[in-house]
Amino acid sequence: MEQLVESLNIDLEQERKDILKKYRRLLRTAKPFLKDNDAKLIKKAFYTSVDAHKDMRRRSGEPYIYHPLAVAQIVVEEIGLGTTGIVAALLHDVVEDTDMGIDDIERLFGKKVAKIIDGLTKISGRFEYGSSQQAENFRKMLLTLSDDVRVILVKLADRLHNMRTLDSMPRDKQLKIASETIFIYAPLAHRLGLYSIKSELEELYLKYTEPLEYRAIARKLRETKNIRDRFISKFMEPIAQDLASAGLNFILKGRPKSIYSIWNKMRKQNKPFEEIYDLFAIRIVLESPPESDREKAICWQAYSIVTDHYKPNPDRLKDFLSTPRANGYQSLHSTVMSKSGQWVEVQIRTSRMDEIAEKGYAAHWKYKGNDTKVKGNIEQWITQVRETLENGFGDKTAAIEFLDEFRSNLFNEEVFVFTPKGELKVLQAGSTALDFAFDIHSEVGAHCMAAKVGGILVPISYVLNNGDQIEIITSSKQKPNEDWLRIVVTSKARARIKDFLKEENRRYETDGRQLVEKKLKILGMDATAEVMNQLRAFFECKTTTDFFYRIGKGYIPIDDLKRFKRDRDAKEKKAAESSAANNTPPATGTDGKALTKYLKQIHGDRADSDTLLIGDDMDKIDYKLAQCCNPIAGDDVFGFVTINEGIKIHRTTCPNAAELMSKHGNRIIKAKWSGKDEAFLAGLYLSGTDRVGLVNDVTRIISNELHINMRGLTIDTKDGVFNGDIKLYVQDTRHLDILIAKLEQVEGVYNVQRFDTNLNGK
Ligand code: MN
């Protein structure tokens, strides 16, 4: 070790000083929270961690202890946790990475800390996730949540620091970690009300997955800062005067929206930066004693001052004062018209509300004495999560499904409704009468016929509104069917309906299996597992049980098995003919490892031998360009091993990329373009003002000047404005960029953009 350190030329003395400096800073930040023996406990945790990690370094070359120290600093400074959180953060990687065990932690720091570390160790996985392992781990994490929410908070801090130091990771790891972050951790931070952490995670995600666009937006924000500042101070001038003469103390925060949300808007609205107007929101943070009635009154007072000067948009008033969001967020949002005719979002809240908005759940602990209502909501949420978890998920697919449902729940707000007896029920917004029925009891749900809302009969698909009083009408003859899955939105109702359908489906499966076995016999084939699997693939079913079910239900006519036999015979014949000594790719559906091994075989020992070369391996490996993002040569891409269709090439910016990478990490393979001549289908979206001869000019550039092969062109004109789609074949991204530049110069064309989806449709 000494030798290694010497050869790396590391100044150990300086490092020791740095470590102590970071540690002292941590203590200083924590000081206001500390009581009794707290400082001693933190010191003990610090030295335990230093000692346990003493021979380890991070990938960047820094001493490992920098990481737990940074995580602890985030935990206290940005999340607001106390001693237990700090101790857990300092020790969070000890059990995972060193010789220390959970029992050691328990002996030294007690049961509570040991339990948190245990939870953290279970969810780590260190970025090497198996296909559905991560979903399973995530579930475990949420199970520990019901014991101690600090597990999640420390995990978020850990992830935040890893994202902040992502630079030292190789590119493929960066993409994977960043995708996971946007897929799970940012929504989780959002749901827990940790808005600043959520925004930073999103921001870092973008920085690593779309570095160019990220930097472009950041630069434009900097360039327009002065104009924005002038606008804000002019806008606020009359308001500030009136607030002051009303005796209200306030701080003004005129922060721009995050780069990530601007980027998202540009993509969703298909607009350039210059056309995004709501780049910032003005926030008025009022000083107030933390008494909830007085706080609300002050906020409304400020609102009336704002609207004295600017006309509000009545549709855009959001009152989170009287009804806080489930994560405790309180604020008054209004959009008003500025003198220059621009809509401006104004958020009004007190300093206590502002702290809760930034620090989320952790800040509640500080104020919990006088905010039991908010705390109640969070506990209710945790209870809901626990209920969902306890519904039981035996197999791996269920874990992934659960992850999806949990994710969709993260973003949902609630709807408040009443039973006929006046009991309040809180359901996810968008819930239907059927959800409500299942919430009351699964038997009530299973036999639900209709409902009465305010005495009026409504169907089971009726979407609940706040304040509805609902009476469920049942019938013993009623039973769940598949359509019901489209009616309900809560995971509870969905799980119950699925249970019921599963029971029923088992009958169809048995029928189907018998039918298939009989038919195979007639066709002179054995009902081996291999044949069954081929049948499954041939009829494009996910599982063989699904196949049997579809036969049993009659969705697949049993006579279609003849078609399968013909196809199989033909394939066998062909295979016999071309039984060259070639390697055959591993069967589809195998894991990434087998594929990587196979790729290595055919590439030999070349560097980067586990990278799929697109264009090169065409004849040897079965791959296709994904239709969701239509990559062309030059795009940043990766390969994804699908179950039935070989390898699909996606762009790293594909809308599905984050999901694929984080759910099925082991099926991702590196891929790059081999540079061989090939033409790729790409789509361009054009808009501008219409004039005679415009279409002619556009097509001339495409076919004459650049010799590009066009596949389709549609142009819609309305009131002198045109919108057009062009589909064409290009060689690579450079080729496409040249074309875009040329088209942008055509008179009347204002905007040319590449689009990815639906290239083969329409
Ligand atoms: Mn860590």
Coordinates of C-alpha atoms in Angstrom, one line a residue, residues 632-635 730-738 754:
I632 CA -29.1 6.7 -38.1
A633 CA -25.4 6.3 -38.4
G634 CA -23.6 8.8 -36.2
D635 CA -26.2 8.8 -33.4
V730 CA -29.7 9.6 -45.3
Q731 CA -26.2 8.2 -44.7
D732 CA -25.5 9.5 -41.3
T733 CA -26.1 12.3 -38.8
R734 CA -23.6 14.6 -40.6
H735 CA -25.5 14.1 -43.9
L736 CA -28.7 15.0 -42.1
D737 CA -27.2 18.1 -40.4
I738 CA -26.1 19.4 -43.8
R754 CA -35.7 15.8 -36.7

